Amino acid sequence: MFMTLEVIPLPVSDIDRARDFYRDKVGFHVDIDEEVMPGMRIVQLTPPGSGCSIALGETLWEMTPGPTPSPGAYQGLQLVVADIEKAHADLVARGLDVSEPVRYSEADGATFMYFTDPDGNGWAVQEYRKRATEPLHRLLTEQAGA
């Protein structure tokens, strides 16, 4: 059985503020911003080149079992880039308060920078230089035999 992770609901306190932050400061694309059913507005945003999106919505949590996470409760969400210096420059130019890249070792995949959204949800950006020549979507297509 083939499964893909495509949407992660993200707890935020203000949908418009979060949408603007992820669109304007982080560079995500707004895929959906509408009332998908009476009383349920969903904003879905996707990082450029990603197959996984985040979903923002006040009533979104009513449809999922379990406790409702507090805004800012998510930590360790991770984005991957092929060139962290270029990504850092782009994010800083957008006005994002992002840490300087930290190289924990010379190994590919061992360099990170960090930021939080307005609610405190924490993100890491990992440099994986191999993605410049081996994009994830190509590897997944090969694995699927397509």
PDB file of C-alpha atoms in Angstrom, residues 65-139:
ATOM      1  CA  PRO A  65     -10.256  12.806  17.398  1.00  0.00           C
ATOM      2  CA  GLY A  66      -8.196  13.599  20.444  1.00  0.00           C
ATOM      3  CA  PRO A  67      -7.285  16.800  22.230  1.00  0.00           C
ATOM      4  CA  THR A  68      -7.001  20.101  20.401  1.00  0.00           C
ATOM      5  CA  PRO A  69      -3.368  21.263  20.397  1.00  0.00           C
ATOM      6  CA  SER A  70      -2.677  24.773  21.641  1.00  0.00           C
ATOM      7  CA  PRO A  71      -1.374  27.373  19.193  1.00  0.00           C
ATOM      8  CA  GLY A  72       2.406  27.196  19.293  1.00  0.00           C
ATOM      9  CA  ALA A  73       2.442  23.601  20.549  1.00  0.00           C
ATOM     10  CA  TYR A  74       4.165  22.164  17.472  1.00  0.00           C
ATOM     11  CA  GLN A  75       7.954  22.028  17.545  1.00  0.00           C
ATOM     12  CA  GLY A  76      10.426  20.373  15.215  1.00  0.00           C
ATOM     13  CA  LEU A  77       8.590  20.886  11.937  1.00  0.00           C
ATOM     14  CA  GLN A  78      11.284  20.673   9.290  1.00  0.00           C
ATOM     15  CA  LEU A  79      11.877  22.094   5.847  1.00  0.00           C
ATOM     16  CA  VAL A  80      14.740  20.931   3.613  1.00  0.00           C
ATOM     17  CA  VAL A  81      16.746  23.088   1.205  1.00  0.00           C
ATOM     18  CA  ALA A  82      19.683  22.334  -1.089  1.00  0.00           C
ATOM     19  CA  ASP A  83      21.530  25.601  -0.293  1.00  0.00           C
ATOM     20  CA  ILE A  84      21.050  26.967   3.210  1.00  0.00           C
ATOM     21  CA  GLU A  85      23.004  30.188   2.613  1.00  0.00           C
ATOM     22  CA  LYS A  86      20.771  31.057  -0.337  1.00  0.00           C
ATOM     23  CA  ALA A  87      17.664  30.091   1.632  1.00  0.00           C
ATOM     24  CA  HIS A  88      18.817  32.177   4.598  1.00  0.00           C
ATOM     25  CA  ALA A  89      19.364  35.233   2.383  1.00  0.00           C
ATOM     26  CA  ASP A  90      15.925  34.791   0.790  1.00  0.00           C
ATOM     27  CA  LEU A  91      14.141  34.406   4.129  1.00  0.00           C
ATOM     28  CA  VAL A  92      15.947  37.387   5.690  1.00  0.00           C
ATOM     29  CA  ALA A  93      15.060  39.478   2.602  1.00  0.00           C
ATOM     30  CA  ARG A  94      11.408  38.519   3.195  1.00  0.00           C
ATOM     31  CA  GLY A  95      11.673  39.850   6.747  1.00  0.00           C
ATOM     32  CA  LEU A  96      11.734  36.500   8.557  1.00  0.00           C
ATOM     33  CA  ASP A  97      13.504  36.390  11.909  1.00  0.00           C
ATOM     34  CA  VAL A  98      15.552  33.250  11.234  1.00  0.00           C
ATOM     35  CA  SER A  99      18.712  32.127  13.005  1.00  0.00           C
ATOM     36  CA  GLU A 100      22.064  32.035  11.293  1.00  0.00           C
ATOM     37  CA  PRO A 101      22.832  28.608   9.832  1.00  0.00           C
ATOM     38  CA  VAL A 102      24.637  26.273  12.230  1.00  0.00           C
ATOM     39  CA  ARG A 103      26.890  23.579  10.754  1.00  0.00           C
ATOM     40  CA  TYR A 104      26.995  20.753  13.293  1.00  0.00           C
ATOM     41  CA  SER A 105      29.406  18.753  11.128  1.00  0.00           C
ATOM     42  CA  GLU A 106      30.607  18.658   7.516  1.00  0.00           C
ATOM     43  CA  ALA A 107      28.209  15.814   6.723  1.00  0.00           C
ATOM     44  CA  ASP A 108      25.456  16.589   4.234  1.00  0.00           C
ATOM     45  CA  GLY A 109      22.302  17.167   6.245  1.00  0.00           C
ATOM     46  CA  ALA A 110      24.072  18.488   9.348  1.00  0.00           C
ATOM     47  CA  THR A 111      23.433  22.226   8.837  1.00  0.00           C
ATOM     48  CA  PHE A 112      20.306  23.863  10.262  1.00  0.00           C
ATOM     49  CA  MET A 113      18.672  27.215  10.907  1.00  0.00           C
ATOM     50  CA  TYR A 114      15.555  27.886  12.968  1.00  0.00           C
ATOM     51  CA  PHE A 115      12.510  30.138  13.171  1.00  0.00           C
ATOM     52  CA  THR A 116       9.141  30.294  14.908  1.00  0.00           C
ATOM     53  CA  ASP A 117       5.791  31.489  13.651  1.00  0.00           C
ATOM     54  CA  PRO A 118       3.821  34.222  15.462  1.00  0.00           C
ATOM     55  CA  ASP A 119       2.279  31.628  17.810  1.00  0.00           C
ATOM     56  CA  GLY A 120       5.581  29.939  18.638  1.00  0.00           C
ATOM     57  CA  ASN A 121       5.323  26.833  16.433  1.00  0.00           C
ATOM     58  CA  GLY A 122       8.974  25.925  15.872  1.00  0.00           C
ATOM     59  CA  TRP A 123      10.570  25.157  12.536  1.00  0.00           C
ATOM     60  CA  ALA A 124      13.982  23.892  11.471  1.00  0.00           C
ATOM     61  CA  VAL A 125      15.423  24.352   8.006  1.00  0.00           C
ATOM     62  CA  GLN A 126      17.912  21.634   7.107  1.00  0.00           C
ATOM     63  CA  GLU A 127      20.459  21.869   4.332  1.00  0.00           C
ATOM     64  CA  TYR A 128      20.600  18.635   2.367  1.00  0.00           C
ATOM     65  CA  ARG A 129      22.859  19.472  -0.581  1.00  0.00           C
ATOM     66  CA  LYS A 130      22.010  16.200  -2.281  1.00  0.00           C
ATOM     67  CA  ARG A 131      18.535  17.610  -3.051  1.00  0.00           C
ATOM     68  CA  ALA A 132      20.114  19.843  -5.724  1.00  0.00           C
ATOM     69  CA  THR A 133      20.814  16.775  -7.882  1.00  0.00           C
ATOM     70  CA  GLU A 134      18.346  14.296  -6.379  1.00  0.00           C
ATOM     71  CA  PRO A 135      15.000  16.030  -5.783  1.00  0.00           C
ATOM     72  CA  LEU A 136      12.689  14.059  -3.529  1.00  0.00           C
ATOM     73  CA  HIS A 137       9.880  13.962  -6.099  1.00  0.00           C
ATOM     74  CA  ARG A 138      12.198  12.216  -8.584  1.00  0.00           C
ATOM     75  CA  LEU A 139      13.279   9.628  -6.012  1.00  0.00           C
TER      76      LEU A 139
END
